[in-house]
Tab-separated table of C-alpha atoms in Angstrom:
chain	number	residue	atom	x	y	z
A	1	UNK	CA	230.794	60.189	74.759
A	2	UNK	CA	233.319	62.576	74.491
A	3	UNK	CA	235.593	60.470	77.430
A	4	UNK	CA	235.606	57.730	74.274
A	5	UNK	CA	239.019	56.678	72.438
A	6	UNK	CA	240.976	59.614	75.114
A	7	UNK	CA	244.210	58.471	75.863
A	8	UNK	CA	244.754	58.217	79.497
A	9	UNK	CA	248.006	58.988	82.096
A	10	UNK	CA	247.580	56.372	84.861
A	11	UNK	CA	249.001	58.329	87.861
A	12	UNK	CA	248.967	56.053	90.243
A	13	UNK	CA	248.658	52.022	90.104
A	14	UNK	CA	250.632	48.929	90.779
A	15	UNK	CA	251.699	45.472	89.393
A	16	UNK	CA	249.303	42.750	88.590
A	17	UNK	CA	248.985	39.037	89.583
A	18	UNK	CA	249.167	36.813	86.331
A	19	UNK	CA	249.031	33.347	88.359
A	20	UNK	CA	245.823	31.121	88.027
A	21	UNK	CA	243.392	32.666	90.653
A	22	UNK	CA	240.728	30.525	92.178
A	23	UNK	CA	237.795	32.000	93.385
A	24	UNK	CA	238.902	32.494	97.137
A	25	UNK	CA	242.312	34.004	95.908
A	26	UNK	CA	240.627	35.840	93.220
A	27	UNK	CA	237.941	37.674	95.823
A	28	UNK	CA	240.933	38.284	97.756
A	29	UNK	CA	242.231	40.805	95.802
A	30	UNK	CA	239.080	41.713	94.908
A	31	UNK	CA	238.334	44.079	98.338
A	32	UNK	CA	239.773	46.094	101.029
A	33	UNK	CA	239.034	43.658	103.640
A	34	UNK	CA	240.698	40.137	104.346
A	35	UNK	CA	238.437	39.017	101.505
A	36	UNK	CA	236.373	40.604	98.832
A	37	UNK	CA	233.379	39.012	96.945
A	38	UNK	CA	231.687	39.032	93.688
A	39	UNK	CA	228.697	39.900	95.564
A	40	UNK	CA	229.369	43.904	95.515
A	41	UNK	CA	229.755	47.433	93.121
A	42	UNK	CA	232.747	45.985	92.398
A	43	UNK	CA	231.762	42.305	91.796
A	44	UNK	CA	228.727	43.385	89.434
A	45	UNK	CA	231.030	45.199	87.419
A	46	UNK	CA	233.322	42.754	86.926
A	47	UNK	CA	230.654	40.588	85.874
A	48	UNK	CA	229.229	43.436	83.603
A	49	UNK	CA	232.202	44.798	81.831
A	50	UNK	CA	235.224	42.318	82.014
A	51	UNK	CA	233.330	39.538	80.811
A	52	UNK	CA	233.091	40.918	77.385
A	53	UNK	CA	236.805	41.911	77.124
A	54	UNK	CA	237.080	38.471	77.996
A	55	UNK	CA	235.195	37.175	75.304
A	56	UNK	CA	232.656	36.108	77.470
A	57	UNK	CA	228.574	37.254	77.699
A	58	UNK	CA	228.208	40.337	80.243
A	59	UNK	CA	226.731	39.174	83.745
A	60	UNK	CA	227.953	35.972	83.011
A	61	UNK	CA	228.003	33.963	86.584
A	62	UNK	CA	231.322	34.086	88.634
A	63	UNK	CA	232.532	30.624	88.297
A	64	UNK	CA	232.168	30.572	84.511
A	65	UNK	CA	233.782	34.026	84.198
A	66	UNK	CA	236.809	32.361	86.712
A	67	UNK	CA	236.512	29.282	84.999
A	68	UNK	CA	237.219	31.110	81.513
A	69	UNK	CA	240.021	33.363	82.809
A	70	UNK	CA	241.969	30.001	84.023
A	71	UNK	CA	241.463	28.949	80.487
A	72	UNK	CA	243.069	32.029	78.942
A	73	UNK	CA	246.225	32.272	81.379
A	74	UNK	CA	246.784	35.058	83.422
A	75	UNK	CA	249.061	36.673	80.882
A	76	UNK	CA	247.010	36.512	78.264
A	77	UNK	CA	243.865	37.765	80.954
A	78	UNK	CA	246.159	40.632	82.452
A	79	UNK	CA	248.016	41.838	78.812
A	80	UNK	CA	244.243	41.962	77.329
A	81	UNK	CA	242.888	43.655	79.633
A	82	UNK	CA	245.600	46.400	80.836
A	83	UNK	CA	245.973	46.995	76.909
A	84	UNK	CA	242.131	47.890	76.565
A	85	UNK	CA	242.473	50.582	79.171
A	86	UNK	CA	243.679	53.404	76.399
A	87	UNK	CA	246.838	54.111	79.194
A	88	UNK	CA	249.845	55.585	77.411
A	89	UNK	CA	251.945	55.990	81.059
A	90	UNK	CA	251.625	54.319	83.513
A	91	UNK	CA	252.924	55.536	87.169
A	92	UNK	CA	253.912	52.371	89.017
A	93	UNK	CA	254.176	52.388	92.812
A	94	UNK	CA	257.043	49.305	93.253
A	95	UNK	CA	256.243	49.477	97.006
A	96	UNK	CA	253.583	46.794	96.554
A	97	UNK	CA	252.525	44.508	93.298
A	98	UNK	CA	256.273	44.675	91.628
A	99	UNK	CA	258.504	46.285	89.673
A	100	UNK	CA	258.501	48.307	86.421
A	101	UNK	CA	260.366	45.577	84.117
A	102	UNK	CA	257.814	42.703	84.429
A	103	UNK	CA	254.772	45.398	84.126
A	104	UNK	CA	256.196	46.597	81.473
A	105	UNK	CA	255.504	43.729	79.114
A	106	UNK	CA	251.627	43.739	79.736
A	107	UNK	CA	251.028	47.032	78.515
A	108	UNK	CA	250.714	49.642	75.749
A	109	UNK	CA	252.953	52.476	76.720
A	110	UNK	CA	255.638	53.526	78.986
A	111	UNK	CA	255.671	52.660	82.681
A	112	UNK	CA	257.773	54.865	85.246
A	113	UNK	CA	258.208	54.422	88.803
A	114	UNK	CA	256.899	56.083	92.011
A	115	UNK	CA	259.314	55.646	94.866
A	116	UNK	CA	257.554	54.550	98.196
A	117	UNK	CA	259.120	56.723	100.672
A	118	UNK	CA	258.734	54.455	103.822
A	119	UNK	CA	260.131	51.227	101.825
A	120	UNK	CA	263.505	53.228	101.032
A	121	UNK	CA	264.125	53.947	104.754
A	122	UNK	CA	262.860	50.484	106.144
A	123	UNK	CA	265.590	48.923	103.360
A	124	UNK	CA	268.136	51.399	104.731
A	125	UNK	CA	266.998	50.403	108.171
A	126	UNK	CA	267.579	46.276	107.771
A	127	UNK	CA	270.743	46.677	105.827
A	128	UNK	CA	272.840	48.648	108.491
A	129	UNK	CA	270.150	49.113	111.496
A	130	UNK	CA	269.260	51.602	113.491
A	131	UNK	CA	272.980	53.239	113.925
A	132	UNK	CA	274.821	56.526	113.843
A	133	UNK	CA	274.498	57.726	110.515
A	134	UNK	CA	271.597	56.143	109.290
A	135	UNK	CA	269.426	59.308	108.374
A	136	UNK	CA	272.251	60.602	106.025
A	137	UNK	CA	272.070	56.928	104.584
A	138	UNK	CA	267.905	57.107	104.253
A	139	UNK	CA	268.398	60.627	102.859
A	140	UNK	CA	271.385	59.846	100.033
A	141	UNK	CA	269.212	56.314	99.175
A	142	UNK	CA	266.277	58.786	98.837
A	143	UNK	CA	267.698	61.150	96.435
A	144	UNK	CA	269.372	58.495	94.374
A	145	UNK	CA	265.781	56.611	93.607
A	146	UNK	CA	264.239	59.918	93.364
A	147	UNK	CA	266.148	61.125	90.197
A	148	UNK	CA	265.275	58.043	88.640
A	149	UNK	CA	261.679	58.183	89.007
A	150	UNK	CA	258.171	59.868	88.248
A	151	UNK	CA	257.315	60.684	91.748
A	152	UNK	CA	257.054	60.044	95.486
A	153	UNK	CA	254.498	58.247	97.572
A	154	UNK	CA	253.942	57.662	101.010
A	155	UNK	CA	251.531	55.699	103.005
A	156	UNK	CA	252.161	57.508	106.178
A	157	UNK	CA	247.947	57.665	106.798
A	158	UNK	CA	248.868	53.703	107.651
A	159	UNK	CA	251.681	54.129	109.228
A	160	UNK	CA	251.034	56.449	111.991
A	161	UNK	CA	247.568	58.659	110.377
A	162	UNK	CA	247.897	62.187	108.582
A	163	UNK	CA	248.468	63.673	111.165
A	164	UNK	CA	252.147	63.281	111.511
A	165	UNK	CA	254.533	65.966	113.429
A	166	UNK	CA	256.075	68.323	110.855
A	167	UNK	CA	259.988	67.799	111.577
A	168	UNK	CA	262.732	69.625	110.049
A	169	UNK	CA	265.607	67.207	111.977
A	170	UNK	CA	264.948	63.673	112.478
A	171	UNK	CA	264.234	61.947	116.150
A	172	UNK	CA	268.114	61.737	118.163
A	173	UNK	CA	266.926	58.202	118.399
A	174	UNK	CA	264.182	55.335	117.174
A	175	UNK	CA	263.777	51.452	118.059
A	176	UNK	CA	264.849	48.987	115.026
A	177	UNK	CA	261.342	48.732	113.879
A	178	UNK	CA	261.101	46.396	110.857
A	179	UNK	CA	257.873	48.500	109.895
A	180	UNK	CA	258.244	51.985	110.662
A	181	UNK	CA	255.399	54.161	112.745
A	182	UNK	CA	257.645	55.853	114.523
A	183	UNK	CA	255.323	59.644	114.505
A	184	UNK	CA	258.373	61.832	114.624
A	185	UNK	CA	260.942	60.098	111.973
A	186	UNK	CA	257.915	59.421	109.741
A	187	UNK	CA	257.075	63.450	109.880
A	188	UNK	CA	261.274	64.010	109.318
A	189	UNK	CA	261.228	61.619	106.406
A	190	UNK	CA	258.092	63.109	105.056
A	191	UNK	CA	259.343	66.343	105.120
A	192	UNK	CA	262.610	65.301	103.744
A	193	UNK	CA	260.383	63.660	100.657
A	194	UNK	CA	258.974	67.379	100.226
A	195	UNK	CA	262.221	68.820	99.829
A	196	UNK	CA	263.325	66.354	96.959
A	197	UNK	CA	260.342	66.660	95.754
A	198	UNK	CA	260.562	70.010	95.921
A	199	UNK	CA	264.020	70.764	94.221
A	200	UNK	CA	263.089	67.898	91.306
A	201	UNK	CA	260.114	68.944	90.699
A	202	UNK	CA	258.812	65.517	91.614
A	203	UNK	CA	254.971	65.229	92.969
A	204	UNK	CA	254.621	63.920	96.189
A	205	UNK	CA	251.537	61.410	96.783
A	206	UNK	CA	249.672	60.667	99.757
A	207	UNK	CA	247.380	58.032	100.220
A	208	UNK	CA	244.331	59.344	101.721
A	209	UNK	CA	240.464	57.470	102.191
A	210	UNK	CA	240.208	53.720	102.514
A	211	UNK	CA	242.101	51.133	102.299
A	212	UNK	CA	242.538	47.549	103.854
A	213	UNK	CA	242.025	47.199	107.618
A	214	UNK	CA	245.673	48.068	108.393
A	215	UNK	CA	243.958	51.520	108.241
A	216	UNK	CA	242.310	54.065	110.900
A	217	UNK	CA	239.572	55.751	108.296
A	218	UNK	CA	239.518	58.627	110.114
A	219	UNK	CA	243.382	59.412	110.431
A	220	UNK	CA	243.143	59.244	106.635
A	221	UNK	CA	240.962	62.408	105.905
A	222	UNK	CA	243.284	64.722	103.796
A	223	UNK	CA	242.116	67.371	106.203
A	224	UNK	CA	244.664	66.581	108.350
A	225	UNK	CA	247.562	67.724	105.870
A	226	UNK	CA	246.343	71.660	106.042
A	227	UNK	CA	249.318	72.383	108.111
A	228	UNK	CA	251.482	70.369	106.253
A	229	UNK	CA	250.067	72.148	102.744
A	230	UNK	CA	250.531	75.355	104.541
A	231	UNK	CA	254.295	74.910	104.811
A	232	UNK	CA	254.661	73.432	101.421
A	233	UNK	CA	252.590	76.298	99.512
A	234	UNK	CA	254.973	77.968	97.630
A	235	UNK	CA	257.904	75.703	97.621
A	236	UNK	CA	257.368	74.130	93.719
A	237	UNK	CA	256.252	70.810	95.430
A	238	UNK	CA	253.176	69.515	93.942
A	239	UNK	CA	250.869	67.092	95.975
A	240	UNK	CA	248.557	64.680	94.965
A	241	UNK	CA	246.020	63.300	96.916
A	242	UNK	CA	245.089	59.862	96.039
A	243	UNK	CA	241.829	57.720	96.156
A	244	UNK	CA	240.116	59.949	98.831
A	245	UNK	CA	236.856	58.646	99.217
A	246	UNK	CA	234.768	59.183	101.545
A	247	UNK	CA	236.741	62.287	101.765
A	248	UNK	CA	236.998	63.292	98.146
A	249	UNK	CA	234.795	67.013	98.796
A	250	UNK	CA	237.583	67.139	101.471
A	251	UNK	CA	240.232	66.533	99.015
A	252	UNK	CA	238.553	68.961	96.634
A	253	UNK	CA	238.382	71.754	99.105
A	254	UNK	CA	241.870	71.256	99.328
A	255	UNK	CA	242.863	71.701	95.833
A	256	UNK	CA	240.269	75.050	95.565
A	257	UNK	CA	242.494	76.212	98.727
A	258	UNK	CA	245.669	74.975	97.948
A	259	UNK	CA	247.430	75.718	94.342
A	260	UNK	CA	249.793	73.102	95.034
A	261	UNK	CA	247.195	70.265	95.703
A	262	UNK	CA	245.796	67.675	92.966
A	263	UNK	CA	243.588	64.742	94.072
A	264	UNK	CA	242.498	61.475	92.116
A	265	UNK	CA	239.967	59.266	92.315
A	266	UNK	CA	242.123	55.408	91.804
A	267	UNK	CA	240.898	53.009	93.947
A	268	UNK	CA	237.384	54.574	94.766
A	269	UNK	CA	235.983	54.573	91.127
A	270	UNK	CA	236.527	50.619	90.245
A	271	UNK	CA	234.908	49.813	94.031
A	272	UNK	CA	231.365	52.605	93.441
A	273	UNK	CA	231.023	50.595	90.174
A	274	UNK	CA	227.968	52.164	88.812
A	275	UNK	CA	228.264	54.923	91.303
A	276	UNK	CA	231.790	56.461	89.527
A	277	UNK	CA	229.516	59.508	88.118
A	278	UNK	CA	228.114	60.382	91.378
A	279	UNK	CA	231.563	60.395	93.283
A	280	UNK	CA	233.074	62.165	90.273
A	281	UNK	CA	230.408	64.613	90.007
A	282	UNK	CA	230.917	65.183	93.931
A	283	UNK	CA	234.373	66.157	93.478
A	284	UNK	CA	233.914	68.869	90.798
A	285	UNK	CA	231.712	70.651	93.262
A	286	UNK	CA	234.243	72.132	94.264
A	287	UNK	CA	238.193	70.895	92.774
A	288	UNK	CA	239.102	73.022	90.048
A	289	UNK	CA	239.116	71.228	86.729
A	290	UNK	CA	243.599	71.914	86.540
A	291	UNK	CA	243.322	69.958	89.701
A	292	UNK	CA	242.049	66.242	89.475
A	293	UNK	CA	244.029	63.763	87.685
A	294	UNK	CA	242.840	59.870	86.511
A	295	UNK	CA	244.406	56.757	88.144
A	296	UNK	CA	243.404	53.687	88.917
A	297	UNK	CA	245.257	52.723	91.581
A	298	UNK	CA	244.651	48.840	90.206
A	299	UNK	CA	246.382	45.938	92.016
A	300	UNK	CA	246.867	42.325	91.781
A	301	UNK	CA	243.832	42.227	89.918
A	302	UNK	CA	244.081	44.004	85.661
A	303	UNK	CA	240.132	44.150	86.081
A	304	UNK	CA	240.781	46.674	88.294
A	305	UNK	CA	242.988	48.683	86.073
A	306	UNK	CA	240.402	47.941	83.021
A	307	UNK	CA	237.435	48.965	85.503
A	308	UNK	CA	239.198	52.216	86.620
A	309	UNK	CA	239.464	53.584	83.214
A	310	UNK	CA	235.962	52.379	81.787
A	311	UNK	CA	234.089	53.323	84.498
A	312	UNK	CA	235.795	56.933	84.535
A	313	UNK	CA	235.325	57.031	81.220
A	314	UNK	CA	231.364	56.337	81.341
A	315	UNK	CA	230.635	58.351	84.654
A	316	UNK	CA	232.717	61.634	83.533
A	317	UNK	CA	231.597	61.089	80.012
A	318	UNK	CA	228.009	60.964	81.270
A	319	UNK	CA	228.786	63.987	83.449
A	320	UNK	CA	229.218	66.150	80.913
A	321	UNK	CA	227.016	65.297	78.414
A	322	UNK	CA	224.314	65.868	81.204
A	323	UNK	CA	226.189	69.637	81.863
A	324	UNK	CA	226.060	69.786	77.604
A	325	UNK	CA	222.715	69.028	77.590
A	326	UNK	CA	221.553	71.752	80.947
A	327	UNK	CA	224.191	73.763	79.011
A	328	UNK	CA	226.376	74.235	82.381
A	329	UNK	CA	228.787	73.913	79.521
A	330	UNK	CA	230.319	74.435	76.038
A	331	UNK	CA	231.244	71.043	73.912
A	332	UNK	CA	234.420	72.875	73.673
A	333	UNK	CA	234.638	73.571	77.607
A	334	UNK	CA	233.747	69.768	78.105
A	335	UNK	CA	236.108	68.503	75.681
A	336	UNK	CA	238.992	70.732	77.412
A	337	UNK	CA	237.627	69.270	80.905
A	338	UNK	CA	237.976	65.699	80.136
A	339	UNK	CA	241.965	66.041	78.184
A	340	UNK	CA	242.794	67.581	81.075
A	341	UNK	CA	241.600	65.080	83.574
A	342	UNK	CA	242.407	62.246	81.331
A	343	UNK	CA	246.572	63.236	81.123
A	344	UNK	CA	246.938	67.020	80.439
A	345	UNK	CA	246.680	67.532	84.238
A	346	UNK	CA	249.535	64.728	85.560
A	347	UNK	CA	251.688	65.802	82.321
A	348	UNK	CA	251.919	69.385	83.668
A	349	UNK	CA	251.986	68.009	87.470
A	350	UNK	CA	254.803	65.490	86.609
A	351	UNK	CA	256.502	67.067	83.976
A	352	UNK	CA	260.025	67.716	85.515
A	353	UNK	CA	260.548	63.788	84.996
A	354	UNK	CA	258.603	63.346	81.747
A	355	UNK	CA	260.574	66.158	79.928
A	356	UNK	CA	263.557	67.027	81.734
A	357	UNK	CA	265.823	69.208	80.493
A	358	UNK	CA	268.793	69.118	78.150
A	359	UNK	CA	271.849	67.752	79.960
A	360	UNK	CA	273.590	69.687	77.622
């Protein structure tokens, strides 16, 4: 397959768990919901393609593959398999899973960070409360971890849905939430990430799609940006719409409308298992190929960072062998297709903080 031996930019993921994982904690992490189970796309694939990277026969039962991964240590489990993936960079979001430093030692390649918007404010918030002078604190904390990283992230679709007031001042007041979801201050602090973003030429990521049960699905349907994409068109901030699903053709209607919009697919492909082509080949309906970027979006789990990139690697690769064989497309077309999704795109998204320029 012509997805074989690419080198891959992980956009978007997080830290892993390398504790000893019985079953119940194990299926845990394994789903959306308050518990996962082997018994799924997901499950089966574990089963089917982890196994062997584990040393272990594919669809070997669950309690002999958990029973071998105690054996091996999480360590050794999480460094073999986040090493397989053929990442070079890895984009960490630190709002959930950990930090760069301890990541950093499982993998191949470098690791930057992605700044969760809402945990800078919410830190700002418990250190000196809800007091005069606290937005010019969240907004100085903001730009200080911004020059420092990759990219921004928010999960406002959790927080209060995409649909979120677009606010060039914040709110004259808010209560001392511990957990923001204030509407008003969550559209002024998203805005105010689009402006950094804007003048570092830092993408801005939104979660959109599923998620865990903290969620309202349908105040997650990147649809709900337009007017927030209409604002930002033209401004040099890039956006990037992760996981999507079941609104990636939304997603990729947005990024053949919007030249500023990218989407991903982290998160969905690892849970459709053997369903990644279809969901893939969904997307490119209609996203232009400059558009979609790989991720992960793995978690607590390194099977789901070794699933997200073997799973895109066998459903695109089979995508476009099938459009090589109708000839929809050149070898050469294809082979420009998959670099491009595979890290050209995220290099040229992100590359204000990959290659910034000369202090000199």
């Amino acid at each position: 397959m012509l997805t074989d031996g690419v080198q891959l930019t992980d956009q978007h993921c997080h830290g892993v768990v390398t504790d000893t994982l019985d079953r119940p904690r194990f299926e845990r992490l394994l789903g959306e919901g308050a518990r996962g189970s082997f018994d799924s796309a997901i499950g089966l694939a574990v089963r089917r393609w982890c196994a062997p990277a584990l040393d272990l026969p594919a669809h070997v039962g669950a309690d002999v593959y958990l029973r071998h991964r105690a054996g091996l240590g999480g360590p050794e489990v999480a460094a073999r398999l986040l090493r397989a993936t053929g990442v070079t960079r890895w984009f960490l979001d630190t709002g959930i899973g950990g930090g760069t430093e301890n990541f950093a030692r499982l993998v191949n390649g470098t690791v930057r960070e992605i700044v969760r918007v809402e945990d800078v404010a919410e830190q700002v918030v418990a250190q000196i409360g809800p007091v005069s002078g606290v937005y010019d604190r969240i907004e100085a904390e903001l730009w200080a971890r911004a020059r420092n990283a990759v990219g921004l992230k928010t999960i406002v679709a959790y927080r209060c849905g995409l649909d979120f007031p677009l606010r060039d001042r914040p709110p004259t007041s808010f209560a001392p939430e511990r957990r923001l979801t204030d509407p008003h201050l969550l559209g002024w602090l998203i805005g105010l990430a689009a402006r950094i973003g804007a003048e570092l030429g830092l993408p801005l990521q939104f979660h959109t799609g599923f998620g865990d049960p903290d969620l309202r699905l349908h105040r997650s349907d990147p649809l709900l940006l337009t007017d927030f994409l209409r604002r930002t068109a033209g401004t040099g901030l890039s956006v990037q719409l992760l996981h999507c699903w079941p609104y990636h053709r939304h997603a990729a209607y947005l990024a053949h409308a919007f030249e500023h919009v990218h989407l991903d697919l982290g998160l969905t492909i690892p849970y459709v298992g053997h369903r990644a082509g279809a969901v893939l080949a969904e997307t490119l309906e209609l996203a232009p190929f400059r558009a979609l970027c790989y991720s992960s979006d793995g978690y607590g789990l390194p099977e789901l960072h070794y699933l997200g990139a073997l799973l895109w690697r066998r459903g695109l690769g089979a995508l476009v062998d099938e459009w090589i064989a109708d000839d929809a497309i050149t070898t050469a077309d294809a082979e420009r297709l998959v670099l491009a999704v595979a890290h050209g795109n995220a290099e040229r998204a992100y590359r204000a903080a990959l290659d910034p320029p000369n202090a000199d």
